[in-house]
Coordinates of C-alpha atoms in Angstrom, one line a residue:
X1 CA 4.9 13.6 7.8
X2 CA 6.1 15.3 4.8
X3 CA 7.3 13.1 2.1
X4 CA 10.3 15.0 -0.8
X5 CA 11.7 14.7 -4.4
X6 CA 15.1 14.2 -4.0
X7 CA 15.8 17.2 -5.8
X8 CA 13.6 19.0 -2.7
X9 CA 15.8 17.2 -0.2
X10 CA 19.1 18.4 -2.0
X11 CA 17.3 22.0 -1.6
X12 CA 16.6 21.7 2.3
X13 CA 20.0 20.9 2.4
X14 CA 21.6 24.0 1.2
X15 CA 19.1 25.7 3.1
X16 CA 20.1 24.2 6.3
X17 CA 23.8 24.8 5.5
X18 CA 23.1 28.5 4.3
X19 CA 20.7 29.8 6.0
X20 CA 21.0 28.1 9.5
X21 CA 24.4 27.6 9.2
X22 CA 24.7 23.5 10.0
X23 CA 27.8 22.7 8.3
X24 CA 27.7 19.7 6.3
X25 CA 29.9 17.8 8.0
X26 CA 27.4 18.2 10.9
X27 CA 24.9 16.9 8.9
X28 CA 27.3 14.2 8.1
X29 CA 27.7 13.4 11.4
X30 CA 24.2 13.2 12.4
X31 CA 23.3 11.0 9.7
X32 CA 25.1 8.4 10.6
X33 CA 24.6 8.9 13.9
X34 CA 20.9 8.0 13.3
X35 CA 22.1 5.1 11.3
X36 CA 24.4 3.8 14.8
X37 CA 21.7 4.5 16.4
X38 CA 19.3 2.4 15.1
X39 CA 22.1 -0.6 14.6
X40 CA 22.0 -0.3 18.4
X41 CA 18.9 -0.4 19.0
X42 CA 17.6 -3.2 16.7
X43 CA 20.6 -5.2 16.3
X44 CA 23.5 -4.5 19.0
X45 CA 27.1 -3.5 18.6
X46 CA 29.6 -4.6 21.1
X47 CA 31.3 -7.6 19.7
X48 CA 29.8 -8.3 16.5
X49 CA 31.4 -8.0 13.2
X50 CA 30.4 -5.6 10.7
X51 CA 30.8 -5.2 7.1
X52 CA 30.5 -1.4 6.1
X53 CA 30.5 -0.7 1.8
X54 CA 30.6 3.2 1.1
X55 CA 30.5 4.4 -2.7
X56 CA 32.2 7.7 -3.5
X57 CA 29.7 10.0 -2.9
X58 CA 28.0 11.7 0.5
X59 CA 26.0 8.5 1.3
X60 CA 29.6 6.3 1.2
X61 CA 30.3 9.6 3.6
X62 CA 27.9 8.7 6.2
X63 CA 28.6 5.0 6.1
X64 CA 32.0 6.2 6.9
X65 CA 30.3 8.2 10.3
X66 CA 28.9 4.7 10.9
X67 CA 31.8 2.7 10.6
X68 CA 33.3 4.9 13.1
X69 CA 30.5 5.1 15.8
X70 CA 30.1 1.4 15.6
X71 CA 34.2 0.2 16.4
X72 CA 33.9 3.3 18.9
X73 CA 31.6 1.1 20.7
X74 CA 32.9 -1.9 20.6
X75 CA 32.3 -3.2 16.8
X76 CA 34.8 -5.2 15.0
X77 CA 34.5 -2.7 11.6
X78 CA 35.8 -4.0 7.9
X79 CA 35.0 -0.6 5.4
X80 CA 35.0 -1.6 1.4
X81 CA 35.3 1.2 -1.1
X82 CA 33.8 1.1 -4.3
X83 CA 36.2 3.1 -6.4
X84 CA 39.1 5.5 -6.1
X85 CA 39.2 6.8 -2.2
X86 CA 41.1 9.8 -3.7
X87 CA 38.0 10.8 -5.6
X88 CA 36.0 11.5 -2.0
X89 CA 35.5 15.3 -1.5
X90 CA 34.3 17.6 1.1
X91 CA 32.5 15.8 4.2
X92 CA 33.0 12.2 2.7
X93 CA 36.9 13.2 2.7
X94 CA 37.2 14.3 5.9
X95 CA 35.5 11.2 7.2
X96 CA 37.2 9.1 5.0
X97 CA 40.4 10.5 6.3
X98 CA 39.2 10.1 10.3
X99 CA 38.7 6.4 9.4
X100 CA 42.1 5.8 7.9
X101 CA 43.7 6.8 11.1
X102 CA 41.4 4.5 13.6
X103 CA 42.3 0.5 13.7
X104 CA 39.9 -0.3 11.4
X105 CA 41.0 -2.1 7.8
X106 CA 39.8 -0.3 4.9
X107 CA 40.3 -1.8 1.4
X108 CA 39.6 -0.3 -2.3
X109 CA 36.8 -3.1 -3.4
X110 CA 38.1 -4.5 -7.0
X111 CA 36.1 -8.0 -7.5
X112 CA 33.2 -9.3 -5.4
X113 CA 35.5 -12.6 -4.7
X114 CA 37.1 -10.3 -2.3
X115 CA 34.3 -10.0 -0.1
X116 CA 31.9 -13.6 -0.2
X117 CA 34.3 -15.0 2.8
X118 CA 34.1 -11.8 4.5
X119 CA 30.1 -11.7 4.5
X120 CA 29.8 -14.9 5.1
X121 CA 31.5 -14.7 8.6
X122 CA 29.8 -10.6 9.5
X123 CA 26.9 -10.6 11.8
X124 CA 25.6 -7.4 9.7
X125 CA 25.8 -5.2 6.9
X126 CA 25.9 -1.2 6.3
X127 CA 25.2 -0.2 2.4
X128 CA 26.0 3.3 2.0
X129 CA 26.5 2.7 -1.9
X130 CA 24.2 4.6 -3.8
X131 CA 22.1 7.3 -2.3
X132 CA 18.9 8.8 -3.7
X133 CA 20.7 10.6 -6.6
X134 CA 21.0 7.5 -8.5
X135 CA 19.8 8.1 -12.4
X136 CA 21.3 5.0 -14.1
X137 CA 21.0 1.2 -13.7
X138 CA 23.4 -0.4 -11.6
X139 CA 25.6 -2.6 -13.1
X140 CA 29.0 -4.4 -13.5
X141 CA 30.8 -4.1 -9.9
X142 CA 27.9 -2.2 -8.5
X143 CA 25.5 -4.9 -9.6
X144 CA 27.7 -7.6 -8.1
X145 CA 28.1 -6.3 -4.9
X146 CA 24.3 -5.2 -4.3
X147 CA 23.0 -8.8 -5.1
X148 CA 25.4 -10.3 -2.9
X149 CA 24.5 -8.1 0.1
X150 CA 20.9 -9.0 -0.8
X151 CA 21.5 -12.5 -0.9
X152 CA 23.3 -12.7 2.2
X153 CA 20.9 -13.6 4.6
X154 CA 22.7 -11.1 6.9
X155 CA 21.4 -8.5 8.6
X156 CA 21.8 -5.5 6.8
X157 CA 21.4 -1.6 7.4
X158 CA 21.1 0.9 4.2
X159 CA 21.8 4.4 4.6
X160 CA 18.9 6.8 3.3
X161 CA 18.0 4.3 1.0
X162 CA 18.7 1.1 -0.5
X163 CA 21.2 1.2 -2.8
X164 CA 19.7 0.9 -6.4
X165 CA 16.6 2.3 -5.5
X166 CA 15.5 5.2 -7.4
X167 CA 14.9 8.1 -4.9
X168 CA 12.0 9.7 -6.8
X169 CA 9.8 6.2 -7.8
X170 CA 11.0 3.8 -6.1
X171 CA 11.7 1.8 -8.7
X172 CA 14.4 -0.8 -9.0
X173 CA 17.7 0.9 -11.1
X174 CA 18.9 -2.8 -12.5
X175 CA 19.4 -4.3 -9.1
X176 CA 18.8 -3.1 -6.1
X177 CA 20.0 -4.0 -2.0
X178 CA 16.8 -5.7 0.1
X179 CA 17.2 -4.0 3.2
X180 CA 15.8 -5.1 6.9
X181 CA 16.5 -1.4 7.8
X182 CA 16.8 1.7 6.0
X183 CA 17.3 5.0 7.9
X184 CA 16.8 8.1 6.2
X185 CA 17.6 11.5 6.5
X186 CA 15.7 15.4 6.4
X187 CA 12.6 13.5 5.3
X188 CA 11.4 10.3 3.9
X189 CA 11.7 10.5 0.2
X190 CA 8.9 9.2 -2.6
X191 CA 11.2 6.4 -3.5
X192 CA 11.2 4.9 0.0
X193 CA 7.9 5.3 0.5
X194 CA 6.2 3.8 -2.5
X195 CA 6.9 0.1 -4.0
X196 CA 9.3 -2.0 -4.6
X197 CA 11.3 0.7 -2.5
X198 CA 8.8 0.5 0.6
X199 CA 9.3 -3.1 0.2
X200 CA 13.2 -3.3 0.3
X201 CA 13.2 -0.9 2.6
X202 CA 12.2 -3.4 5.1
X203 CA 11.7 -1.0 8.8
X204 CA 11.9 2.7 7.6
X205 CA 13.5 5.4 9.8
X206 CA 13.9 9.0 9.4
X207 CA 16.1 11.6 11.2
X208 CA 15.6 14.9 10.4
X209 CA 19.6 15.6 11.1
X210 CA 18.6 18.7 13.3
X211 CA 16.8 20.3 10.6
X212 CA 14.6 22.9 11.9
X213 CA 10.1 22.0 11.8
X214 CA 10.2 25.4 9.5
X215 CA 11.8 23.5 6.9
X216 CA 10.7 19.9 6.9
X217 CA 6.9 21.3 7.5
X218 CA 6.9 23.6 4.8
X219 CA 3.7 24.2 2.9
X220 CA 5.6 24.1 -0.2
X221 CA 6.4 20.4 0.2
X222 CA 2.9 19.3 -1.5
X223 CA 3.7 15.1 -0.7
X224 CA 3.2 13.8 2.4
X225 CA 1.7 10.3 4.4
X226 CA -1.7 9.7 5.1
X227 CA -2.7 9.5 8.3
X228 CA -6.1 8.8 9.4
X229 CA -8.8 12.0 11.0
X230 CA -11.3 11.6 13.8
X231 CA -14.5 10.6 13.0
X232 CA -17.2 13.1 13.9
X233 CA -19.3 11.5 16.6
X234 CA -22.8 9.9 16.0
X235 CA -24.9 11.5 18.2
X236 CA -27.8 9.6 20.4
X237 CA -30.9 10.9 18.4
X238 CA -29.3 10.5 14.9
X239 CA -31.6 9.3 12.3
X240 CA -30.5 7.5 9.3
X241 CA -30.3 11.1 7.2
X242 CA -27.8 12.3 9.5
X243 CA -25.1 10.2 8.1
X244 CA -25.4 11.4 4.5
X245 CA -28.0 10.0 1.8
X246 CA -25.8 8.8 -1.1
X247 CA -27.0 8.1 -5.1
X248 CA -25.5 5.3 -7.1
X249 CA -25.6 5.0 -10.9
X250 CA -24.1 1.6 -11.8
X251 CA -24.9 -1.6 -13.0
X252 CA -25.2 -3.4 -15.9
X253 CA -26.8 -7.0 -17.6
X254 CA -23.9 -9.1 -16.2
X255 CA -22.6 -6.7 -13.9
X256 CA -24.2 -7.0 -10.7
X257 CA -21.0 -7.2 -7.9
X258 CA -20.1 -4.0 -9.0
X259 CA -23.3 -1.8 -7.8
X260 CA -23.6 -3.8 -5.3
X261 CA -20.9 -3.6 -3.3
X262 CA -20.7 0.1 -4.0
X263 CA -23.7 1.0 -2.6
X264 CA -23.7 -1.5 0.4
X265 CA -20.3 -0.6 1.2
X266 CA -21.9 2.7 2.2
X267 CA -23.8 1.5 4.7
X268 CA -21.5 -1.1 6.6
X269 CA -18.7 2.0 6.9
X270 CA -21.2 3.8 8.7
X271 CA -23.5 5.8 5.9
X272 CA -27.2 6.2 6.3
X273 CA -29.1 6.3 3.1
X274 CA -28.1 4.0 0.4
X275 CA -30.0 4.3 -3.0
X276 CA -28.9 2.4 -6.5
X277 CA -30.2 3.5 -9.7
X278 CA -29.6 0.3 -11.5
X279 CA -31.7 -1.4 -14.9
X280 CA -34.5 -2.8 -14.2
X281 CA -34.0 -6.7 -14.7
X282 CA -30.9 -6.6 -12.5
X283 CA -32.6 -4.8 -9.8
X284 CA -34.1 -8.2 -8.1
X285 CA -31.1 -10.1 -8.0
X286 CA -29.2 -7.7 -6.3
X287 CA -31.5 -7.0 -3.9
X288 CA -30.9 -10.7 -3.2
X289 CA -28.4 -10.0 -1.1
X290 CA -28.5 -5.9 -0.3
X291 CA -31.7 -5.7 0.9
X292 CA -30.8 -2.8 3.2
X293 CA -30.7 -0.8 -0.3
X294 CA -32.9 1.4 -1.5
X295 CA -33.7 0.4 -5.0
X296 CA -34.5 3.1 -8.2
X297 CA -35.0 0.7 -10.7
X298 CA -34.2 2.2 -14.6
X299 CA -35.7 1.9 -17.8
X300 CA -32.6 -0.4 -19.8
X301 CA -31.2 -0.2 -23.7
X302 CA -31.5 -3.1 -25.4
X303 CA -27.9 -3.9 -23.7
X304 CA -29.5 -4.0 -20.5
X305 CA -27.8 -1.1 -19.5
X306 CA -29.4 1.9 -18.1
X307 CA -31.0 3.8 -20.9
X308 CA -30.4 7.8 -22.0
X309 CA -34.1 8.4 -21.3
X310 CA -33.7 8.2 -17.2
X311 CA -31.2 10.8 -17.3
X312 CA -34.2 13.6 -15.6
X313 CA -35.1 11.7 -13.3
X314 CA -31.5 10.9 -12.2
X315 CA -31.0 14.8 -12.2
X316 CA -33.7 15.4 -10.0
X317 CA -33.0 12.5 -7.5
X318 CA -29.4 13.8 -7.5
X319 CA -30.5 17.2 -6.2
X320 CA -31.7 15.6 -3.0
X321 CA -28.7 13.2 -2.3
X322 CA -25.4 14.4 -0.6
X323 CA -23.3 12.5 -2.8
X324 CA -23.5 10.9 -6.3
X325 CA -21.4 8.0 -7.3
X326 CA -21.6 7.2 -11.3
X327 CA -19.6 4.3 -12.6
X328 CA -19.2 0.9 -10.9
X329 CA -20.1 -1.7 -13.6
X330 CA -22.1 1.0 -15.4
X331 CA -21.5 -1.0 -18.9
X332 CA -19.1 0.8 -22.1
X333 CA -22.3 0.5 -24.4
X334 CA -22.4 3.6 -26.4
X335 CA -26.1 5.2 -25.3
X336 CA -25.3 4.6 -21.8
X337 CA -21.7 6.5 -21.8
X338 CA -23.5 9.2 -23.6
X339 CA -25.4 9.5 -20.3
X340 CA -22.7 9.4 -17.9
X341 CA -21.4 12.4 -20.0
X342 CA -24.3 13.9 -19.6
X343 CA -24.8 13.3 -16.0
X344 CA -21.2 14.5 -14.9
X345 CA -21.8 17.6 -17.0
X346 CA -25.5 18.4 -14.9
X347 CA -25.1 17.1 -11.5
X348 CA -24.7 19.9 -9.0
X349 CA -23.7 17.8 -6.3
X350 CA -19.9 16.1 -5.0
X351 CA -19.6 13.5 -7.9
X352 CA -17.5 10.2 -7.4
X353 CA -16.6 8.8 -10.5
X354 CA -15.4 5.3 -11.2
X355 CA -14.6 2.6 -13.7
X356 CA -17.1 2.8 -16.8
X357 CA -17.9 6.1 -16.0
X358 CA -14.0 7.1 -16.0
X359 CA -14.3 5.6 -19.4
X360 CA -17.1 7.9 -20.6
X361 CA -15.7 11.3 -19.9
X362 CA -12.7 10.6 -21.1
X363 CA -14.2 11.5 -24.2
X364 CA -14.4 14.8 -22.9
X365 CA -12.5 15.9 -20.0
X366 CA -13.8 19.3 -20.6
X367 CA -17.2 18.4 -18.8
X368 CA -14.8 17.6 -15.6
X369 CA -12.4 20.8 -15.7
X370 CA -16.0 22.6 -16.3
X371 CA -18.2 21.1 -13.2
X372 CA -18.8 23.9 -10.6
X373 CA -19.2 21.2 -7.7
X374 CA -16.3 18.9 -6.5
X375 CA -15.4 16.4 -8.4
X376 CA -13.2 13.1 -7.2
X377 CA -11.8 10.3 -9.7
X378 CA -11.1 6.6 -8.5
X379 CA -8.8 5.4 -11.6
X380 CA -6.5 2.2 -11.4
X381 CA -3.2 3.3 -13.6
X382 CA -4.8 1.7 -16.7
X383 CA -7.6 4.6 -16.0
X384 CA -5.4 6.5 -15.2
X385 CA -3.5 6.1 -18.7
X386 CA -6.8 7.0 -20.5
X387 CA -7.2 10.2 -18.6
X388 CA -3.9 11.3 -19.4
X389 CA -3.3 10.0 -23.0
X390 CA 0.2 8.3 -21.6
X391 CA 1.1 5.0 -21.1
X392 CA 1.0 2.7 -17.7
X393 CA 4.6 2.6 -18.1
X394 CA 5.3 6.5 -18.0
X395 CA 2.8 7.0 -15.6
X396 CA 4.4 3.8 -13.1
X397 CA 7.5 5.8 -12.9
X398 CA 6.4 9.5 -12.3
X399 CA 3.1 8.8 -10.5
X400 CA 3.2 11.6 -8.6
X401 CA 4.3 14.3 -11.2
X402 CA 1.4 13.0 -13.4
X403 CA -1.0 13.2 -10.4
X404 CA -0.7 16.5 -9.3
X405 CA -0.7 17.7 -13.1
X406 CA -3.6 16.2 -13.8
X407 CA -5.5 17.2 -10.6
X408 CA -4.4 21.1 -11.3
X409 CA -5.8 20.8 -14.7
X410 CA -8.8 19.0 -14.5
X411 CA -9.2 20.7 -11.0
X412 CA -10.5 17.3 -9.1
X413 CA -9.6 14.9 -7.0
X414 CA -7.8 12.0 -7.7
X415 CA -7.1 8.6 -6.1
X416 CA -4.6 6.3 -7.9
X417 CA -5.4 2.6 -6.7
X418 CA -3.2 0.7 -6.2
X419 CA 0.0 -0.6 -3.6
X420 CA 0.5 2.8 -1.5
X421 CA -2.7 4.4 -3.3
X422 CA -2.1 7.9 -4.3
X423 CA -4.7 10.5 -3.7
X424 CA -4.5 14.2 -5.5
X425 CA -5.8 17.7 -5.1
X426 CA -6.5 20.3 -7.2
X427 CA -3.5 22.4 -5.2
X428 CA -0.8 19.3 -6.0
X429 CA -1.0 18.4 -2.5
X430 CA -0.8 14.8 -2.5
X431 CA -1.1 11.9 0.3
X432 CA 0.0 8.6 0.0
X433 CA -2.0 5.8 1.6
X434 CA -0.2 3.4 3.6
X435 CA -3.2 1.0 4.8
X436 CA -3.6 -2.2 2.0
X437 CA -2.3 -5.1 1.3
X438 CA -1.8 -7.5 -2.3
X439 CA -4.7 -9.6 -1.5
X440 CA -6.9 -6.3 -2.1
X441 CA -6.0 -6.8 -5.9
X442 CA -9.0 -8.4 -6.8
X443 CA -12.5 -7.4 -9.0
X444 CA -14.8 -5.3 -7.2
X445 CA -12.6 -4.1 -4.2
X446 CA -12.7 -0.4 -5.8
X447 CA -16.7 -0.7 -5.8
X448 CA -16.5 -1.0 -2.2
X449 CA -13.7 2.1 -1.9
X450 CA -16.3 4.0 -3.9
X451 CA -18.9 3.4 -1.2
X452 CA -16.5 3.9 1.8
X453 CA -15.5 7.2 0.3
X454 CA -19.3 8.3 0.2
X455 CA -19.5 7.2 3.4
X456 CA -17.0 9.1 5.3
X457 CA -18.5 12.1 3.7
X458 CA -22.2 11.2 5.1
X459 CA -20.8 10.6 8.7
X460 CA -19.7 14.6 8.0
X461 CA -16.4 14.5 7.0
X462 CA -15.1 17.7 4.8
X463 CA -14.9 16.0 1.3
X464 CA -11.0 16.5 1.2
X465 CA -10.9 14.6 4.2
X466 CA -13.9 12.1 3.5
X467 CA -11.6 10.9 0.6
X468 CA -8.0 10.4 2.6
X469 CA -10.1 8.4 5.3
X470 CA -12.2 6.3 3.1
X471 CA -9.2 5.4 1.2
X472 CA -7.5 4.6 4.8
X473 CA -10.5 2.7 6.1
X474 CA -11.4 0.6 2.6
X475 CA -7.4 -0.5 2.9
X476 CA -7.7 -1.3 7.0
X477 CA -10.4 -3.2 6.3
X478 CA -8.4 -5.2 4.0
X479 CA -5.9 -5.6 6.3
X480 CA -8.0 -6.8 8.7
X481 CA -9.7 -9.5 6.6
X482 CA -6.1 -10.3 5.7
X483 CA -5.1 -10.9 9.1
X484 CA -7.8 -13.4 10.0
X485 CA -8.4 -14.8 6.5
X486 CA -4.5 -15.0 4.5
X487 CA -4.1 -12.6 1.6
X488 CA -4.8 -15.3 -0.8
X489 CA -8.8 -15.8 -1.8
X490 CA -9.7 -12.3 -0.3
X491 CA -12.9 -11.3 -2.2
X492 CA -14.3 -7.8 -2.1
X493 CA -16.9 -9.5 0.2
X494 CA -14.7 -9.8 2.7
X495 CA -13.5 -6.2 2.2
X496 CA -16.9 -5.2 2.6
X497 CA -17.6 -7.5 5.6
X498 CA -14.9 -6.2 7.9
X499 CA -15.8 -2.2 7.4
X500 CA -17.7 -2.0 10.3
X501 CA -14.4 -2.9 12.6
X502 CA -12.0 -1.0 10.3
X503 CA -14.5 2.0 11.1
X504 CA -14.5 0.7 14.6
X505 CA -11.1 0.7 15.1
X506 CA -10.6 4.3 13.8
X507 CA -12.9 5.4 16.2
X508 CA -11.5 4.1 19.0
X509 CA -8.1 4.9 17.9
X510 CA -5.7 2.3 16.6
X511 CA -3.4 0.1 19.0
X512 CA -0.1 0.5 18.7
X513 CA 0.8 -2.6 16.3
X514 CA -1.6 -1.3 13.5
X515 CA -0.3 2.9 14.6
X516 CA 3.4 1.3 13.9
X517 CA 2.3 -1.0 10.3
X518 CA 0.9 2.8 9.2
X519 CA 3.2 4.9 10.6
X520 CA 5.6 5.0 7.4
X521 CA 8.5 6.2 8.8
X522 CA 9.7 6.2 12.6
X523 CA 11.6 9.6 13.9
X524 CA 15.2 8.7 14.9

């Protein structure tokens, strides 16, 4: 499902009134019909009492539609308006003006004393307050109302989004309404989609308000959800080069998790040929416990870090692997960045790079925009912020603008990590993942997305779609472990442990309670 910018969602509107002729106040209409709908189904009408609060724009408009579908059938309806009801316009008006002629008492909202008796004896709340056009912090009367709808304990319903959520981050505008449902309209927009917004969200629903598929599919809409692909089958006489022969160049004294679980990971998600070109006085204690690795021991620096002077024969192993990965605890000392530079710049084959090695050609992005084979990039947002030259905090709040800028000019791949990871192409198209959970958040879980990302590609996945899927898998597998195990204490062992059912479960296709968790938003 496609996913908008609310200034993309304000453009299929005017194309749905001009060019298909759906007036507005039929989109109006079928907005909140959605939103009665939904009331209906997950909550019930006849006899309960509802509290409605509509601001002054079109989203107070369609709490308006609400309030009337709910006392039609059989709801006991208060409305409160936040400012002037002279200042509504267009649809809002007209709706605004249907209301004042049904039995249902509608009051100007001056001071949040008003209201605390009233929600405290409603069954359930509608905030149509602020839609996704908000651009300043909520405050003063605003601000009052929204945290007493969020500290209700009611029920409550919020139309398109939740009021004080920013439609284009998600971020919270000052304060924001925690919603238990939030159904939205044309498309799901970035801000309910990723975090906090996702979060106060609560159950997301979308009606597409009679669009037509030519407009809410359009190719020009580059942001959409992830969903996972079909595995291609392993056939009967497979041998372990069938499923993809993978090169990892990590490790350092004192970092031995990280190679690790990067190159086990590809072989519990279902990769063949696993080899780790790590230093030489690590190699042994690794092996410890990956066994099922195939070991390239490397002449060290001084730092016990892999020394300049392998970089040949890492060339020429690279040219019979599928995939290289270059990165995972691959030390910052000085000799051994020099040849991750220089590896990225020579390898001829896919290239996953992560952590240290992120690090090292950030000295020079120019070897990335330059490589002739694909090229993907595993950065958490402090990465990120050393790609770009920006800070975390401008990057938190236009993720996605700074993704698909930075994938068009460096021309690779991109996977932010994080809540709702991000992943990025070259042509601004960009996916966001909807497996994961907070437990993930812990040292050496990326090692093992590295691996599960090589891994998808060996069992013969296109790269584009080797990436999406290892990204989906690495994060269902942390569900999984989070299911049996609690978030808390989740190690990247345990990430790594449950690959093998996260891959299973893709296989067989996904029961319907993990197909609902992933959905993102359910059509109304």
């Amino acid at each position: 499902m496609k996913v908008t910018r609310v200034s993309e969602m304000r453009a299929l509107d005017r194309t749905a009134i001009e060019d298909f002729g759906i007036a507005e106040e039929l989109l109006m209409e079928n907005a909140g019909q959605a939103v009665y709908f939904v009331i209906l189904k997950e909550f019930g009408i006849e006899g309960k009492r509802f509290l409605v609060f509509c601001g002054l724009g079109n989203n107070g408009g369609d709490g308006l539609v609400v309030a009337r579908k709910l006392h039609s059938n059989g709801g006991a309806v208060k409305v409160f308006v936040l400012g002037d009801p002279t200042r509504f316009e267009g649809a809002a008006k007209v709706n605004f003006d249907i209301v004042s002629r049904l039995p249902i008492e509608v009051r100007q909202l001056e001071s949040v004393e008003t209201i605390e008796t009233d929600i405290a004896h409603c069954d359930a709340i509608v905030d149509a307050i602020l839609g996704t056009g908000i651009t300043r912090d909520v405050k003063g009367l605003y601000g009052y109302v929204v945290e007493s709808i969020s500290q209700s304990g009611k029920p409550v319903f919020s139309v398109d989004i939740p009021s004080g959520v920013h439609g284009d981050t998600g971020k919270v505008m000052g304060a924001a309404v925690r919603a238990d449902y939030t159904v939205t309209f044309g498309l799901p927009k970035i801000g309910n989609i990723l975090f906090p917004g996702y979060d106060l969200g609560g159950k997301l629903y979308v009606s597409h308000i009679s669009f037509p598929p030519s407009i809410t599919t359009a190719d020009s809409l580059k942001v959409a959800i992830s969903r996972p692909v079909a595995l291609p089958p392993r056939e009967k006489d497979a041998h372990k080069g069938d499923f993809g022969k993978a090169l990892f160049i990590a490790g350092a004294a004192g970092y031995y998790g990280a190679p690790y679980f990067a190159a086990l990971s590809f072989l519990k998600a279902g990769g063949g040929y696993s080899r780790l070109a790590a230093p030489r006085s690590i190699t042994p204690f690794i092996a410890n416990k990956g066994s099922e690795i195939v070991f390239v021991p490397q002449e060290e620096t001084s730092m016990g870090s892999i020394a300049l002077e392998n970089k040949r024969a890492l060339l020429e192993l690279s040219q019979r692997m599928d995939m290289v990965v270059l990165g995972p605890g691959l030390s910052l000392e000085t000799e051994t960045q020099q040849l991750a530079r220089e590896l990225a710049n020579e390898i001829e084959k896919p290239l996953l790079i992560d952590g240290d090695g992120i690090t090292a050609v950030c000295e020079d992005l120019q070897i990335i925009k330059e490589r002739k084979a694909e090229t993907i990039l595993t950065p958490h947002l402090g990465e990120m912020a050393r790609i770009t030259k920006m800070e975390v905090s401008e990057i938190d709040v236009g993720k996605v603008d700074v993704l698909q800028r930075t994938c068009r000019e460096l021309n690779a791949m991109i996977v932010v990590k994080g809540g709702h990871s991000l992943i990025g192409h070259p042509d601004e198209c960009v996916l966001i993942n909807m497996s994961g959970n907070p437990g993930m958040a812990t040292v050496g879980s990326g090692d093992v997305l590295t691996g599960t990302i090589a891994a998808m590609f060996g069992l013969g996945l296109p790269l584009r779609d080797a990436v999406r899927q290892g990204v989906f898998v690495h994060g269902l597998s942390g569900d999984l472990a989070a299911e049996d195990k609690g978030e808390d204490g989740i190690t990247a062992q345990d990430i790594l442990d449950y690959l093998p059912l996260a891959v299973k479960a893709v296989r067989e296709g996904l029961d319907e309670r993990l197909r609902d968790r992933y959905i993102g938003a359910r059509v109304v």
